[in-house]
Tab-separated table of C-alpha atoms in Angstrom:
chain	number	residue	atom	x	y	z
A	1	MET	CA	0.057	-0.180	-0.073
A	2	THR	CA	1.367	3.567	-0.846
A	3	GLY	CA	0.124	6.840	0.503
A	4	THR	CA	-1.348	9.498	-1.745
A	5	PRO	CA	-1.794	13.164	-1.666
A	6	SER	CA	-5.336	12.813	-0.540
A	7	GLY	CA	-4.059	10.818	2.229
A	8	THR	CA	-6.038	7.385	1.030
A	9	THR	CA	-4.214	4.255	-0.038
A	10	GLU	CA	-3.768	3.140	-3.343
A	11	PRO	CA	-3.959	-0.852	-4.038
A	12	VAL	CA	-0.750	-2.900	-4.955
A	13	GLY	CA	-0.958	-2.854	-8.547
A	14	GLY	CA	-2.941	0.535	-8.691
A	15	PRO	CA	-2.085	3.333	-11.382
A	16	ALA	CA	0.743	4.587	-9.808
A	17	ALA	CA	2.327	0.882	-9.696
A	18	ARG	CA	1.124	0.457	-13.140
A	19	ARG	CA	2.896	3.995	-14.298
A	20	SER	CA	6.170	2.623	-12.596
A	21	ASP	CA	6.126	-0.653	-14.615
A	22	ALA	CA	5.718	0.973	-17.889
A	23	SER	CA	8.191	3.794	-17.255
A	24	ARG	CA	10.716	0.728	-16.262
A	25	SER	CA	9.702	-1.173	-19.415
A	26	ALA	CA	9.965	1.534	-21.735
A	27	ILE	CA	13.750	2.406	-20.167
A	28	LEU	CA	14.675	-1.326	-20.516
A	29	THR	CA	13.189	-1.292	-24.435
A	30	ALA	CA	15.254	1.815	-25.042
A	31	ALA	CA	18.262	0.582	-23.599
A	32	ARG	CA	18.361	-2.556	-25.481
A	33	GLU	CA	17.923	-0.715	-28.704
A	34	ARG	CA	21.002	1.766	-27.937
A	35	PHE	CA	23.329	-0.906	-26.756
A	36	ALA	CA	22.577	-2.866	-29.553
A	37	THR	CA	23.162	0.014	-32.111
A	38	ASP	CA	25.725	2.155	-30.119
A	39	GLY	CA	27.507	-0.685	-28.248
A	40	TYR	CA	28.136	-0.493	-24.214
A	41	GLU	CA	30.574	2.657	-24.168
A	42	ARG	CA	28.873	4.967	-26.890
A	43	ALA	CA	25.437	4.880	-25.480
A	44	THR	CA	24.415	7.199	-23.064
A	45	ILE	CA	21.759	7.627	-20.252
A	46	ARG	CA	20.667	10.863	-21.726
A	47	ALA	CA	20.101	9.085	-25.174
A	48	ILE	CA	18.288	6.350	-23.506
A	49	ALA	CA	15.908	8.360	-21.541
A	50	LYS	CA	15.072	10.562	-24.743
A	51	GLU	CA	14.559	7.707	-26.526
A	52	ALA	CA	12.359	5.960	-23.425
A	53	ARG	CA	10.677	9.747	-23.656
A	54	ILE	CA	11.533	10.118	-19.697
A	55	ASP	CA	13.719	12.209	-17.756
A	56	PRO	CA	17.391	10.839	-17.327
A	57	SER	CA	16.884	11.002	-13.327
A	58	MET	CA	14.213	8.435	-13.504
A	59	VAL	CA	16.789	6.304	-15.224
A	60	MET	CA	19.263	6.330	-12.260
A	61	ARG	CA	16.263	6.064	-10.225
A	62	TYR	CA	15.138	2.643	-11.048
A	63	PHE	CA	19.032	1.262	-12.301
A	64	GLY	CA	21.338	3.425	-10.503
A	65	THR	CA	24.215	3.316	-12.902
A	66	LYS	CA	24.585	3.059	-16.665
A	67	ASP	CA	26.378	-0.618	-15.417
A	68	GLY	CA	23.373	-1.656	-14.213
A	69	LEU	CA	20.835	-0.571	-16.562
A	70	PHE	CA	23.226	-2.408	-18.739
A	71	ALA	CA	23.182	-5.834	-16.634
A	72	ALA	CA	19.390	-5.550	-16.317
A	73	ALA	CA	18.575	-4.822	-20.173
A	74	VAL	CA	20.584	-6.962	-21.799
A	75	THR	CA	19.673	-10.717	-22.313
A	76	LEU	CA	22.480	-13.018	-23.432
A	77	ASP	CA	21.658	-16.359	-25.057
A	78	LEU	CA	24.674	-18.442	-25.487
A	79	LYS	CA	23.316	-20.735	-27.464
A	80	MET	CA	25.393	-23.365	-25.935
A	81	PRO	CA	26.537	-26.590	-27.739
A	82	ASP	CA	24.789	-29.804	-27.257
A	83	VAL	CA	27.908	-31.242	-25.957
A	84	SER	CA	26.096	-35.099	-25.851
A	85	ARG	CA	26.273	-34.764	-29.713
A	86	VAL	CA	29.956	-34.654	-30.160
A	87	PRO	CA	32.402	-37.493	-29.363
A	88	PRO	CA	32.862	-37.601	-25.497
A	89	GLU	CA	36.552	-37.005	-25.942
A	90	GLU	CA	35.588	-33.937	-28.067
A	91	ALA	CA	33.460	-31.863	-25.222
A	92	GLY	CA	36.107	-29.591	-23.950
A	93	ARG	CA	37.511	-28.469	-27.360
A	94	THR	CA	33.938	-27.788	-28.681
A	95	LEU	CA	32.972	-25.640	-25.478
A	96	VAL	CA	36.298	-23.480	-25.817
A	97	ALA	CA	35.490	-23.318	-29.686
A	98	HIS	CA	31.929	-22.173	-28.909
A	99	PHE	CA	32.954	-19.593	-26.498
A	100	LEU	CA	35.492	-17.908	-28.511
A	101	THR	CA	33.067	-17.428	-31.262
A	102	VAL	CA	30.689	-15.776	-28.702
A	103	TRP	CA	33.186	-13.615	-27.679
A	104	GLU	CA	34.546	-12.574	-31.193
A	105	THR	CA	31.021	-12.247	-32.661
A	106	ASN	CA	29.106	-10.505	-29.501
A	107	GLU	CA	30.361	-7.257	-27.929
A	108	GLU	CA	27.465	-7.519	-25.431
A	109	PHE	CA	28.542	-10.603	-23.639
A	110	THR	CA	32.263	-9.015	-23.072
A	111	ALA	CA	30.836	-5.955	-22.086
A	112	VAL	CA	28.827	-7.735	-19.376
A	113	LEU	CA	31.993	-9.372	-18.032
A	114	ARG	CA	33.483	-5.747	-17.879
A	115	VAL	CA	30.490	-4.729	-15.752
A	116	GLY	CA	30.334	-7.998	-14.113
A	117	ILE	CA	33.556	-7.239	-12.408
A	118	THR	CA	32.807	-3.986	-10.668
A	119	ASN	CA	28.999	-4.061	-10.637
A	120	LYS	CA	26.788	-6.418	-8.165
A	121	ALA	CA	23.710	-6.584	-11.281
A	122	GLY	CA	26.410	-7.645	-13.536
A	123	ALA	CA	27.703	-10.126	-11.316
A	124	GLU	CA	24.470	-11.148	-10.720
A	125	ARG	CA	24.028	-11.649	-14.739
A	126	LEU	CA	27.140	-13.895	-15.012
A	127	GLN	CA	25.883	-16.001	-12.365
A	128	GLY	CA	22.542	-16.383	-13.946
A	129	ILE	CA	23.911	-17.330	-17.270
A	130	PHE	CA	26.204	-19.722	-15.432
A	131	ARG	CA	23.189	-21.208	-13.540
A	132	ASP	CA	21.021	-21.649	-16.502
A	133	GLN	CA	22.971	-22.330	-19.275
A	134	VAL	CA	26.543	-23.458	-18.477
A	135	VAL	CA	25.401	-25.740	-15.523
A	136	PRO	CA	22.934	-27.775	-17.893
A	137	MET	CA	25.700	-28.389	-20.459
A	138	ALA	CA	28.004	-29.832	-17.767
A	139	ARG	CA	25.416	-32.039	-16.328
A	140	ARG	CA	25.108	-34.043	-20.038
A	141	VAL	CA	28.573	-35.226	-19.903
A	142	CYS	CA	29.652	-35.048	-16.036
A	143	PRO	CA	30.212	-38.488	-14.689
A	144	ASP	CA	29.068	-37.901	-11.386
A	145	PRO	CA	25.646	-35.813	-10.787
A	146	GLU	CA	27.170	-34.639	-7.453
A	147	GLN	CA	29.863	-32.805	-8.951
A	148	VAL	CA	27.836	-30.918	-11.853
A	149	GLN	CA	28.220	-27.605	-10.192
A	150	ALA	CA	31.581	-27.760	-9.456
A	151	ARG	CA	32.898	-29.245	-12.644
A	152	ALA	CA	30.701	-26.495	-14.485
A	153	GLY	CA	32.347	-23.695	-12.089
A	154	LEU	CA	35.904	-24.969	-13.261
A	155	CYS	CA	35.031	-24.557	-16.511
A	156	ALA	CA	33.582	-21.218	-16.100
A	157	ALA	CA	36.768	-20.056	-14.333
A	158	GLN	CA	38.764	-20.949	-17.375
A	159	LEU	CA	36.423	-19.317	-19.945
A	160	LEU	CA	35.967	-16.276	-18.176
A	161	GLY	CA	39.697	-15.921	-17.380
A	162	LEU	CA	40.370	-16.026	-21.156
A	163	ALA	CA	37.592	-13.938	-21.754
A	164	LEU	CA	39.132	-11.244	-19.444
A	165	THR	CA	42.788	-11.729	-20.169
A	166	ARG	CA	42.011	-11.876	-24.106
A	167	PHE	CA	39.045	-9.512	-24.607
A	168	VAL	CA	38.936	-7.126	-21.638
A	169	LEU	CA	42.448	-6.765	-20.453
A	170	ARG	CA	43.925	-7.642	-23.734
A	171	LEU	CA	47.065	-9.333	-22.559
A	172	PRO	CA	49.593	-9.633	-25.298
A	173	PRO	CA	50.646	-12.966	-24.913
A	174	VAL	CA	47.054	-14.508	-24.720
A	175	VAL	CA	45.929	-12.034	-27.321
A	176	GLU	CA	48.648	-13.175	-29.520
A	177	LEU	CA	47.530	-16.986	-29.525
A	178	THR	CA	45.927	-18.004	-32.263
A	179	ARG	CA	42.690	-19.583	-32.045
A	180	GLU	CA	44.071	-23.162	-32.740
A	181	GLU	CA	46.604	-22.515	-29.919
A	182	VAL	CA	43.586	-21.498	-27.593
A	183	LEU	CA	41.810	-24.618	-28.456
A	184	ALA	CA	44.888	-26.887	-28.228
A	185	TRP	CA	45.825	-25.352	-24.686
A	186	LEU	CA	42.477	-25.110	-23.108
A	187	GLY	CA	40.278	-28.154	-24.916
A	188	PRO	CA	42.036	-30.621	-22.765
A	189	THR	CA	41.507	-28.633	-19.517
A	190	LEU	CA	37.880	-28.246	-19.742
A	191	GLN	CA	37.755	-31.917	-21.167
A	192	ARG	CA	39.253	-33.122	-17.697
A	193	TYR	CA	37.287	-30.446	-15.588
A	194	LEU	CA	34.037	-32.065	-17.414
A	195	THR	CA	34.934	-35.992	-17.894
A	196	ALA	CA	37.802	-37.005	-15.861
A	197	PRO	CA	37.481	-39.007	-12.538
A	198	SER	CA	37.805	-37.269	-9.416
A	199	PRO	CA	41.148	-36.509	-7.820
């Protein structure tokens, strides 16, 4: 229940709540458009607010920061490969190849990684991607159902570490590795995480 100027109360889900939901939805729609068109760096809160036909201060009220807005607006479907359809010994290499392709072709994923390092909403978005997309993949090939979470987490640690050093920090030795070299180094590591007996 919320107070109204007349001193009466407004039911939950009343006109004010509906206006709030509509404003939030308009901001998210405009943000997705601007981030997709301009990229994370060039998109501005002012431009997003203008497209949503709302005051920029309202964007900050709902989402706090540009990072928070980005994390809320961007929906990332990694289109994870079905590793059960490849030979068991190729699961690790298949996963590394898929993530390399995602990072090379989808700037939003790299931007979410940048945001996730310093922003709670971005970190939560990355956690959601891990929970909803990486864990089910690991479940298909993991030999022990009780180890699925740990094995998927180890895969994520390697893959996110690669993304951070190759596409965000751009460490020269990592950037200079060819795609085949990355696959040759990391493929066996992820393969061990996914299918090797527990140490």
